[in-house]
Amino acid sequence: STFAGMFAANYLGFEMVTKVLATVIFVLFPSIADFLVFTVYTVIAVASIFSILSLRDLSEYGTWDFSFETVSTQVLASGRLVIEDIRLLLMVPFQVAFGFCSSFVPYYVLGTVIAGSSNLGTTWVGLLSAIIVATGAVTAIPTAYMANHFGKPVVMTIGGLCLIFAGFIFFFVSDTQLGTWALIVPYLVIYGFGRGTWVSYVDQFVMMKVISH
């Protein structure tokens, strides 16, 4: 749980920085904002590639065997894990829920509700989307503490409820009502906790389980 919290804090923290940077660019250089944002992101991506290439202490480089037999064997092995380990099977609903939310929130909430709001607009999409990852980063270590003391099911249940809230609230609130500072910030904070839970526990557990086999 501690390792998962540290991973989420770093992963989501750096994502938050890049999203805030997008809003800063839109505010300072509105006429060329699109060009600058994608240029900066490209530079960061290339710099990340070279930083990975500089690592010399990796003990495992993989076999690079992409033959049909090897790939099909690995795929079947991953499928067997879902049957053999009930924990992986129980995480499938959480994965599906996050899959829907991770598409719905960026596309509809950020791209339609916020971008089309007369109170907000596209200028603030970067900053508001940063609230999601900032929440996940800030709560990563405290939730790790909670998981260590009260159990991971408690944290994951709360995170799952947050993902449910992200879509269910639209039965009661219109786009116009949600597209205000007073409502959109709490909404993004709640969804951010759900996403942080997924990164910290579900995603980490699934990756480590599959890699270990």
Short mmCIF file of N, CA and C in Angstrom, two decimals, residues 9-173:
data_model
loop_
_atom_site.label_atom_id
_atom_site.label_comp_id
_atom_site.label_asym_id
_atom_site.label_seq_id
_atom_site.Cartn_x
_atom_site.Cartn_y
_atom_site.Cartn_z
N ALA A 9 1.36 9.17 -6.10
CA ALA A 9 1.69 10.56 -5.81
C ALA A 9 2.62 11.13 -6.88
N ASN A 10 3.62 10.36 -7.29
CA ASN A 10 4.55 10.83 -8.32
C ASN A 10 3.90 10.88 -9.70
N TYR A 11 3.22 9.80 -10.06
CA TYR A 11 2.59 9.71 -11.38
C TYR A 11 1.57 10.83 -11.58
N LEU A 12 0.64 10.96 -10.63
CA LEU A 12 -0.41 11.96 -10.75
C LEU A 12 0.13 13.37 -10.52
N GLY A 13 1.17 13.50 -9.69
CA GLY A 13 1.76 14.81 -9.45
C GLY A 13 2.34 15.43 -10.70
N PHE A 14 3.10 14.63 -11.47
CA PHE A 14 3.68 15.15 -12.71
C PHE A 14 2.61 15.41 -13.76
N GLU A 15 1.57 14.59 -13.77
CA GLU A 15 0.47 14.84 -14.71
C GLU A 15 -0.22 16.15 -14.37
N MET A 16 -0.36 16.43 -13.08
CA MET A 16 -0.99 17.68 -12.64
C MET A 16 -0.19 18.88 -13.13
N VAL A 17 1.14 18.80 -13.05
CA VAL A 17 2.00 19.91 -13.48
C VAL A 17 1.79 20.21 -14.96
N THR A 18 1.74 19.18 -15.78
CA THR A 18 1.59 19.39 -17.22
C THR A 18 0.22 19.98 -17.56
N LYS A 19 -0.81 19.59 -16.81
CA LYS A 19 -2.16 20.11 -17.10
C LYS A 19 -2.29 21.56 -16.66
N VAL A 20 -1.70 21.90 -15.53
CA VAL A 20 -1.70 23.31 -15.10
C VAL A 20 -0.93 24.15 -16.11
N LEU A 21 0.16 23.60 -16.61
CA LEU A 21 0.97 24.31 -17.59
C LEU A 21 0.16 24.66 -18.83
N ALA A 22 -0.75 23.77 -19.22
CA ALA A 22 -1.59 24.04 -20.40
C ALA A 22 -2.44 25.29 -20.19
N THR A 23 -3.04 25.42 -19.03
CA THR A 23 -3.86 26.60 -18.75
C THR A 23 -3.01 27.86 -18.69
N VAL A 24 -1.82 27.78 -18.10
CA VAL A 24 -0.91 28.93 -18.05
C VAL A 24 -0.59 29.41 -19.46
N ILE A 25 -0.33 28.47 -20.36
CA ILE A 25 -0.02 28.82 -21.75
C ILE A 25 -1.23 29.47 -22.42
N PHE A 26 -2.43 28.93 -22.19
CA PHE A 26 -3.64 29.50 -22.80
C PHE A 26 -3.91 30.91 -22.30
N VAL A 27 -3.58 31.18 -21.04
CA VAL A 27 -3.81 32.52 -20.48
C VAL A 27 -2.78 33.51 -20.99
N LEU A 28 -1.51 33.10 -21.05
CA LEU A 28 -0.43 34.01 -21.44
C LEU A 28 -0.29 34.19 -22.94
N PHE A 29 -0.53 33.10 -23.70
CA PHE A 29 -0.33 33.15 -25.16
C PHE A 29 -1.55 32.57 -25.88
N PRO A 30 -2.71 33.21 -25.77
CA PRO A 30 -3.94 32.64 -26.33
C PRO A 30 -3.91 32.42 -27.84
N SER A 31 -3.19 33.28 -28.57
CA SER A 31 -3.22 33.17 -30.04
C SER A 31 -2.45 31.96 -30.56
N ILE A 32 -1.43 31.52 -29.84
CA ILE A 32 -0.63 30.37 -30.30
C ILE A 32 -0.62 29.26 -29.25
N ALA A 33 -1.65 29.25 -28.41
CA ALA A 33 -1.68 28.30 -27.29
C ALA A 33 -1.65 26.84 -27.75
N ASP A 34 -2.45 26.51 -28.76
CA ASP A 34 -2.50 25.12 -29.22
C ASP A 34 -1.12 24.64 -29.67
N PHE A 35 -0.44 25.46 -30.46
CA PHE A 35 0.89 25.10 -30.96
C PHE A 35 1.88 24.93 -29.81
N LEU A 36 1.85 25.86 -28.85
CA LEU A 36 2.80 25.81 -27.74
C LEU A 36 2.56 24.60 -26.84
N VAL A 37 1.29 24.31 -26.55
CA VAL A 37 0.98 23.18 -25.67
C VAL A 37 1.51 21.87 -26.25
N PHE A 38 1.21 21.62 -27.51
CA PHE A 38 1.65 20.37 -28.12
C PHE A 38 3.16 20.34 -28.33
N THR A 39 3.77 21.49 -28.54
CA THR A 39 5.22 21.54 -28.66
C THR A 39 5.88 21.21 -27.32
N VAL A 40 5.39 21.80 -26.26
CA VAL A 40 5.95 21.54 -24.92
C VAL A 40 5.76 20.08 -24.55
N TYR A 41 4.59 19.54 -24.81
CA TYR A 41 4.33 18.13 -24.48
C TYR A 41 5.25 17.20 -25.28
N THR A 42 5.51 17.56 -26.54
CA THR A 42 6.40 16.75 -27.36
C THR A 42 7.83 16.78 -26.82
N VAL A 43 8.27 17.95 -26.41
CA VAL A 43 9.62 18.08 -25.83
C VAL A 43 9.73 17.25 -24.56
N ILE A 44 8.71 17.30 -23.71
CA ILE A 44 8.71 16.50 -22.47
C ILE A 44 8.76 15.02 -22.78
N ALA A 45 7.99 14.60 -23.79
CA ALA A 45 7.96 13.18 -24.17
C ALA A 45 9.33 12.71 -24.66
N VAL A 46 9.96 13.51 -25.52
CA VAL A 46 11.28 13.15 -26.04
C VAL A 46 12.33 13.12 -24.92
N ALA A 47 12.25 14.11 -24.03
CA ALA A 47 13.18 14.13 -22.89
C ALA A 47 13.00 12.90 -22.01
N SER A 48 11.75 12.45 -21.85
CA SER A 48 11.48 11.25 -21.06
C SER A 48 12.10 10.01 -21.70
N ILE A 49 12.02 9.94 -23.02
CA ILE A 49 12.61 8.80 -23.74
C ILE A 49 14.11 8.73 -23.49
N PHE A 50 14.79 9.87 -23.61
CA PHE A 50 16.24 9.88 -23.39
C PHE A 50 16.60 9.59 -21.93
N SER A 51 15.75 10.00 -21.00
CA SER A 51 16.03 9.70 -19.60
C SER A 51 15.93 8.21 -19.34
N ILE A 52 14.99 7.53 -20.00
CA ILE A 52 14.88 6.08 -19.86
C ILE A 52 16.07 5.38 -20.50
N LEU A 53 16.51 5.89 -21.65
CA LEU A 53 17.66 5.29 -22.33
C LEU A 53 18.95 5.42 -21.51
N SER A 54 18.97 6.40 -20.61
CA SER A 54 20.17 6.61 -19.80
C SER A 54 20.29 5.62 -18.65
N LEU A 55 19.21 4.87 -18.38
CA LEU A 55 19.26 3.89 -17.28
C LEU A 55 20.15 2.71 -17.67
N ARG A 56 21.13 2.42 -16.85
CA ARG A 56 22.08 1.35 -17.16
C ARG A 56 22.03 0.19 -16.18
N ASP A 57 21.19 0.29 -15.16
CA ASP A 57 21.19 -0.73 -14.13
C ASP A 57 19.97 -1.65 -14.20
N LEU A 58 19.35 -1.73 -15.38
CA LEU A 58 18.21 -2.62 -15.54
C LEU A 58 18.72 -4.06 -15.69
N SER A 59 18.27 -4.92 -14.80
CA SER A 59 18.75 -6.30 -14.80
C SER A 59 17.94 -7.19 -15.74
N GLU A 60 16.76 -6.74 -16.15
CA GLU A 60 15.89 -7.56 -17.00
C GLU A 60 15.49 -6.77 -18.24
N TYR A 61 15.91 -7.23 -19.40
CA TYR A 61 15.63 -6.54 -20.64
C TYR A 61 14.55 -7.24 -21.47
N GLY A 62 14.10 -8.42 -21.01
CA GLY A 62 13.09 -9.14 -21.76
C GLY A 62 13.70 -9.95 -22.88
N THR A 63 12.91 -10.82 -23.48
CA THR A 63 13.40 -11.70 -24.54
C THR A 63 13.21 -11.12 -25.93
N TRP A 64 12.31 -10.15 -26.06
CA TRP A 64 11.96 -9.56 -27.36
C TRP A 64 11.44 -10.62 -28.34
N ASP A 65 10.85 -11.66 -27.77
CA ASP A 65 10.28 -12.72 -28.59
C ASP A 65 8.81 -12.42 -28.85
N PHE A 66 8.50 -11.98 -30.06
CA PHE A 66 7.13 -11.61 -30.41
C PHE A 66 6.50 -12.60 -31.38
N SER A 67 6.96 -13.85 -31.31
CA SER A 67 6.37 -14.87 -32.17
C SER A 67 4.93 -15.16 -31.74
N PHE A 68 4.16 -15.69 -32.66
CA PHE A 68 2.75 -15.98 -32.38
C PHE A 68 2.61 -16.93 -31.21
N GLU A 69 3.45 -17.93 -31.15
CA GLU A 69 3.37 -18.92 -30.08
C GLU A 69 3.61 -18.29 -28.71
N THR A 70 4.63 -17.44 -28.64
CA THR A 70 4.96 -16.80 -27.35
C THR A 70 3.87 -15.82 -26.92
N VAL A 71 3.42 -14.99 -27.86
CA VAL A 71 2.40 -13.99 -27.53
C VAL A 71 1.10 -14.66 -27.12
N SER A 72 0.67 -15.69 -27.86
CA SER A 72 -0.59 -16.38 -27.53
C SER A 72 -0.49 -17.08 -26.18
N THR A 73 0.69 -17.61 -25.86
CA THR A 73 0.90 -18.27 -24.56
C THR A 73 0.76 -17.27 -23.43
N GLN A 74 1.35 -16.08 -23.60
CA GLN A 74 1.26 -15.05 -22.57
C GLN A 74 -0.16 -14.54 -22.40
N VAL A 75 -0.89 -14.39 -23.50
CA VAL A 75 -2.27 -13.94 -23.42
C VAL A 75 -3.13 -14.95 -22.67
N LEU A 76 -2.95 -16.21 -22.98
CA LEU A 76 -3.71 -17.26 -22.30
C LEU A 76 -3.33 -17.33 -20.82
N ALA A 77 -2.05 -17.10 -20.52
CA ALA A 77 -1.61 -17.11 -19.12
C ALA A 77 -2.28 -16.00 -18.33
N SER A 78 -2.40 -14.81 -18.96
CA SER A 78 -3.08 -13.69 -18.29
C SER A 78 -4.54 -14.01 -18.07
N GLY A 79 -5.17 -14.67 -19.04
CA GLY A 79 -6.56 -15.05 -18.90
C GLY A 79 -6.76 -16.06 -17.78
N ARG A 80 -5.82 -17.01 -17.65
CA ARG A 80 -5.92 -18.02 -16.58
C ARG A 80 -5.81 -17.37 -15.21
N LEU A 81 -5.03 -16.30 -15.12
CA LEU A 81 -4.87 -15.62 -13.82
C LEU A 81 -6.21 -15.11 -13.30
N VAL A 82 -7.05 -14.63 -14.21
CA VAL A 82 -8.36 -14.10 -13.79
C VAL A 82 -9.20 -15.21 -13.16
N ILE A 83 -9.04 -16.44 -13.67
CA ILE A 83 -9.81 -17.57 -13.15
C ILE A 83 -9.16 -18.12 -11.87
N GLU A 84 -7.84 -18.17 -11.87
CA GLU A 84 -7.13 -18.78 -10.74
C GLU A 84 -7.07 -17.88 -9.51
N ASP A 85 -7.02 -16.57 -9.72
CA ASP A 85 -6.93 -15.63 -8.60
C ASP A 85 -8.21 -14.83 -8.51
N ILE A 86 -9.04 -15.15 -7.52
CA ILE A 86 -10.35 -14.52 -7.40
C ILE A 86 -10.23 -13.01 -7.24
N ARG A 87 -9.10 -12.53 -6.73
CA ARG A 87 -8.93 -11.09 -6.53
C ARG A 87 -8.93 -10.35 -7.86
N LEU A 88 -8.31 -10.94 -8.87
CA LEU A 88 -8.32 -10.32 -10.20
C LEU A 88 -9.73 -10.29 -10.77
N LEU A 89 -10.47 -11.36 -10.58
CA LEU A 89 -11.83 -11.41 -11.10
C LEU A 89 -12.71 -10.37 -10.42
N LEU A 90 -12.52 -10.17 -9.13
CA LEU A 90 -13.32 -9.19 -8.39
C LEU A 90 -12.98 -7.76 -8.79
N MET A 91 -11.80 -7.57 -9.39
CA MET A 91 -11.40 -6.22 -9.80
C MET A 91 -11.94 -5.84 -11.18
N VAL A 92 -12.48 -6.82 -11.90
CA VAL A 92 -12.99 -6.54 -13.24
C VAL A 92 -14.08 -5.46 -13.23
N PRO A 93 -15.10 -5.51 -12.34
CA PRO A 93 -16.10 -4.44 -12.32
C PRO A 93 -15.49 -3.06 -12.07
N PHE A 94 -14.49 -3.00 -11.18
CA PHE A 94 -13.82 -1.72 -10.90
C PHE A 94 -13.11 -1.23 -12.16
N GLN A 95 -12.46 -2.15 -12.88
CA GLN A 95 -11.76 -1.78 -14.11
C GLN A 95 -12.73 -1.27 -15.16
N VAL A 96 -13.87 -1.94 -15.29
CA VAL A 96 -14.88 -1.52 -16.27
C VAL A 96 -15.43 -0.14 -15.91
N ALA A 97 -15.71 0.06 -14.61
CA ALA A 97 -16.23 1.35 -14.17
C ALA A 97 -15.25 2.48 -14.46
N PHE A 98 -13.97 2.22 -14.15
CA PHE A 98 -12.97 3.25 -14.43
C PHE A 98 -12.80 3.47 -15.93
N GLY A 99 -12.91 2.40 -16.70
CA GLY A 99 -12.80 2.54 -18.16
C GLY A 99 -13.85 3.49 -18.72
N PHE A 100 -15.09 3.35 -18.24
CA PHE A 100 -16.16 4.25 -18.68
C PHE A 100 -15.90 5.67 -18.19
N CYS A 101 -15.54 5.81 -16.91
CA CYS A 101 -15.33 7.15 -16.34
C CYS A 101 -14.15 7.87 -16.98
N SER A 102 -13.07 7.12 -17.24
CA SER A 102 -11.87 7.75 -17.81
C SER A 102 -12.10 8.22 -19.24
N SER A 103 -13.16 7.74 -19.87
CA SER A 103 -13.55 8.23 -21.20
C SER A 103 -14.60 9.32 -21.08
N PHE A 104 -15.56 9.11 -20.18
CA PHE A 104 -16.68 10.04 -20.03
C PHE A 104 -16.24 11.41 -19.50
N VAL A 105 -15.40 11.42 -18.47
CA VAL A 105 -15.02 12.69 -17.85
C VAL A 105 -14.18 13.56 -18.80
N PRO A 106 -13.09 13.04 -19.41
CA PRO A 106 -12.34 13.91 -20.33
C PRO A 106 -13.15 14.33 -21.55
N TYR A 107 -13.92 13.39 -22.12
CA TYR A 107 -14.64 13.73 -23.36
C TYR A 107 -15.84 14.62 -23.10
N TYR A 108 -16.70 14.22 -22.16
CA TYR A 108 -17.95 14.97 -21.97
C TYR A 108 -17.84 16.08 -20.93
N VAL A 109 -17.32 15.75 -19.74
CA VAL A 109 -17.29 16.76 -18.68
C VAL A 109 -16.31 17.88 -19.03
N LEU A 110 -15.09 17.51 -19.42
CA LEU A 110 -14.10 18.54 -19.76
C LEU A 110 -14.37 19.14 -21.14
N GLY A 111 -14.70 18.28 -22.10
CA GLY A 111 -14.84 18.74 -23.48
C GLY A 111 -16.15 19.40 -23.80
N THR A 112 -17.21 19.10 -23.05
CA THR A 112 -18.53 19.68 -23.33
C THR A 112 -19.04 20.56 -22.20
N VAL A 113 -19.12 20.00 -20.99
CA VAL A 113 -19.66 20.76 -19.86
C VAL A 113 -18.81 21.97 -19.54
N ILE A 114 -17.49 21.76 -19.40
CA ILE A 114 -16.59 22.86 -19.05
C ILE A 114 -16.29 23.74 -20.26
N ALA A 115 -15.90 23.12 -21.37
CA ALA A 115 -15.53 23.90 -22.55
C ALA A 115 -16.70 24.72 -23.09
N GLY A 116 -17.92 24.20 -22.95
CA GLY A 116 -19.08 24.91 -23.47
C GLY A 116 -19.77 25.80 -22.46
N SER A 117 -19.23 25.91 -21.25
CA SER A 117 -19.85 26.71 -20.20
C SER A 117 -19.54 28.19 -20.38
N SER A 118 -20.54 29.02 -20.15
CA SER A 118 -20.33 30.47 -20.23
C SER A 118 -19.56 30.98 -19.01
N ASN A 119 -19.56 30.21 -17.93
CA ASN A 119 -18.82 30.60 -16.72
C ASN A 119 -17.37 30.14 -16.74
N LEU A 120 -17.08 29.09 -17.50
CA LEU A 120 -15.74 28.51 -17.50
C LEU A 120 -15.09 28.66 -18.87
N GLY A 121 -15.27 27.70 -19.77
CA GLY A 121 -14.70 27.79 -21.11
C GLY A 121 -13.42 26.99 -21.26
N THR A 122 -12.94 26.90 -22.49
CA THR A 122 -11.79 26.06 -22.81
C THR A 122 -10.50 26.51 -22.12
N THR A 123 -10.40 27.79 -21.78
CA THR A 123 -9.18 28.30 -21.14
C THR A 123 -8.88 27.57 -19.85
N TRP A 124 -9.92 27.16 -19.13
CA TRP A 124 -9.75 26.57 -17.81
C TRP A 124 -9.78 25.04 -17.81
N VAL A 125 -9.83 24.44 -18.98
CA VAL A 125 -9.88 22.97 -19.04
C VAL A 125 -8.62 22.36 -18.42
N GLY A 126 -7.46 22.91 -18.75
CA GLY A 126 -6.21 22.37 -18.21
C GLY A 126 -6.14 22.45 -16.70
N LEU A 127 -6.46 23.61 -16.16
CA LEU A 127 -6.41 23.81 -14.71
C LEU A 127 -7.42 22.93 -13.99
N LEU A 128 -8.64 22.86 -14.51
CA LEU A 128 -9.68 22.06 -13.86
C LEU A 128 -9.37 20.57 -13.96
N SER A 129 -8.84 20.13 -15.08
CA SER A 129 -8.47 18.72 -15.19
C SER A 129 -7.32 18.38 -14.24
N ALA A 130 -6.51 19.39 -13.91
CA ALA A 130 -5.41 19.17 -12.97
C ALA A 130 -5.94 18.88 -11.57
N ILE A 131 -7.15 19.36 -11.26
CA ILE A 131 -7.75 19.10 -9.95
C ILE A 131 -7.93 17.59 -9.75
N ILE A 132 -8.26 16.90 -10.83
CA ILE A 132 -8.47 15.45 -10.75
C ILE A 132 -7.20 14.75 -10.29
N VAL A 133 -6.11 15.02 -10.99
CA VAL A 133 -4.86 14.33 -10.66
C VAL A 133 -4.23 14.87 -9.38
N ALA A 134 -4.49 16.16 -9.09
CA ALA A 134 -3.97 16.72 -7.84
C ALA A 134 -4.62 16.03 -6.64
N THR A 135 -5.93 15.78 -6.75
CA THR A 135 -6.63 15.07 -5.68
C THR A 135 -6.06 13.68 -5.49
N GLY A 136 -5.84 12.98 -6.61
CA GLY A 136 -5.27 11.65 -6.53
C GLY A 136 -3.88 11.65 -5.92
N ALA A 137 -3.06 12.64 -6.29
CA ALA A 137 -1.70 12.73 -5.77
C ALA A 137 -1.67 13.07 -4.28
N VAL A 138 -2.50 14.03 -3.89
CA VAL A 138 -2.52 14.48 -2.50
C VAL A 138 -3.07 13.40 -1.56
N THR A 139 -4.05 12.64 -2.05
CA THR A 139 -4.67 11.63 -1.18
C THR A 139 -3.99 10.27 -1.27
N ALA A 140 -2.98 10.13 -2.12
CA ALA A 140 -2.33 8.83 -2.32
C ALA A 140 -1.70 8.30 -1.03
N ILE A 141 -0.91 9.12 -0.35
CA ILE A 141 -0.23 8.68 0.87
C ILE A 141 -1.23 8.47 2.01
N PRO A 142 -2.18 9.41 2.25
CA PRO A 142 -3.19 9.16 3.30
C PRO A 142 -4.01 7.89 3.07
N THR A 143 -4.38 7.61 1.80
CA THR A 143 -5.15 6.40 1.55
C THR A 143 -4.30 5.15 1.75
N ALA A 144 -2.99 5.26 1.50
CA ALA A 144 -2.10 4.13 1.79
C ALA A 144 -2.09 3.85 3.29
N TYR A 145 -2.08 4.90 4.08
CA TYR A 145 -2.15 4.76 5.54
C TYR A 145 -3.46 4.09 5.95
N MET A 146 -4.57 4.52 5.34
CA MET A 146 -5.86 3.93 5.63
C MET A 146 -5.90 2.46 5.24
N ALA A 147 -5.32 2.14 4.08
CA ALA A 147 -5.32 0.76 3.62
C ALA A 147 -4.50 -0.14 4.54
N ASN A 148 -3.38 0.39 5.05
CA ASN A 148 -2.54 -0.39 5.95
C ASN A 148 -3.21 -0.66 7.29
N HIS A 149 -4.07 0.26 7.72
CA HIS A 149 -4.67 0.15 9.04
C HIS A 149 -6.11 -0.40 9.02
N PHE A 150 -6.85 -0.14 7.95
CA PHE A 150 -8.25 -0.58 7.90
C PHE A 150 -8.51 -1.59 6.79
N GLY A 151 -7.50 -1.82 5.95
CA GLY A 151 -7.66 -2.77 4.86
C GLY A 151 -7.94 -2.11 3.53
N LYS A 152 -7.43 -2.70 2.45
CA LYS A 152 -7.62 -2.15 1.11
C LYS A 152 -9.09 -2.14 0.67
N PRO A 153 -9.90 -3.14 1.09
CA PRO A 153 -11.31 -3.11 0.65
C PRO A 153 -12.04 -1.83 1.04
N VAL A 154 -11.69 -1.24 2.19
CA VAL A 154 -12.34 -0.01 2.62
C VAL A 154 -12.05 1.13 1.65
N VAL A 155 -10.76 1.29 1.33
CA VAL A 155 -10.34 2.37 0.41
C VAL A 155 -10.91 2.14 -0.97
N MET A 156 -10.85 0.90 -1.46
CA MET A 156 -11.33 0.61 -2.81
C MET A 156 -12.84 0.77 -2.91
N THR A 157 -13.57 0.48 -1.85
CA THR A 157 -15.02 0.68 -1.86
C THR A 157 -15.36 2.16 -1.97
N ILE A 158 -14.65 2.99 -1.20
CA ILE A 158 -14.88 4.44 -1.27
C ILE A 158 -14.53 4.95 -2.67
N GLY A 159 -13.41 4.47 -3.22
CA GLY A 159 -13.02 4.88 -4.56
C GLY A 159 -14.03 4.46 -5.60
N GLY A 160 -14.59 3.26 -5.47
CA GLY A 160 -15.62 2.80 -6.40
C GLY A 160 -16.87 3.64 -6.34
N LEU A 161 -17.26 4.05 -5.13
CA LEU A 161 -18.43 4.92 -4.98
C LEU A 161 -18.20 6.28 -5.65
N CYS A 162 -16.96 6.75 -5.59
CA CYS A 162 -16.62 8.02 -6.26
C CYS A 162 -16.79 7.91 -7.77
N LEU A 163 -16.40 6.76 -8.34
CA LEU A 163 -16.58 6.55 -9.78
C LEU A 163 -18.05 6.48 -10.14
N ILE A 164 -18.85 5.84 -9.29
CA ILE A 164 -20.30 5.79 -9.52
C ILE A 164 -20.89 7.20 -9.52
N PHE A 165 -20.44 7.99 -8.57
CA PHE A 165 -20.93 9.37 -8.45
C PHE A 165 -20.66 10.17 -9.71
N ALA A 166 -19.51 9.94 -10.36
CA ALA A 166 -19.11 10.72 -11.53
C ALA A 166 -20.14 10.67 -12.65
N GLY A 167 -20.83 9.54 -12.78
CA GLY A 167 -21.86 9.45 -13.82
C GLY A 167 -23.26 9.63 -13.29
N PHE A 168 -23.51 9.12 -12.08
CA PHE A 168 -24.85 9.12 -11.51
C PHE A 168 -25.37 10.53 -11.24
N ILE A 169 -24.46 11.47 -10.95
CA ILE A 169 -24.88 12.84 -10.60
C ILE A 169 -25.60 13.53 -11.75
N PHE A 170 -25.37 13.05 -12.98
CA PHE A 170 -25.99 13.69 -14.14
C PHE A 170 -27.50 13.41 -14.23
N PHE A 171 -27.99 12.49 -13.40
CA PHE A 171 -29.43 12.28 -13.33
C PHE A 171 -30.11 13.41 -12.56
N PHE A 172 -29.34 14.17 -11.81
CA PHE A 172 -29.92 15.18 -10.93
C PHE A 172 -29.44 16.61 -11.24
N VAL A 173 -28.33 16.74 -11.96
CA VAL A 173 -27.76 18.06 -12.23
C VAL A 173 -27.60 18.24 -13.74
#
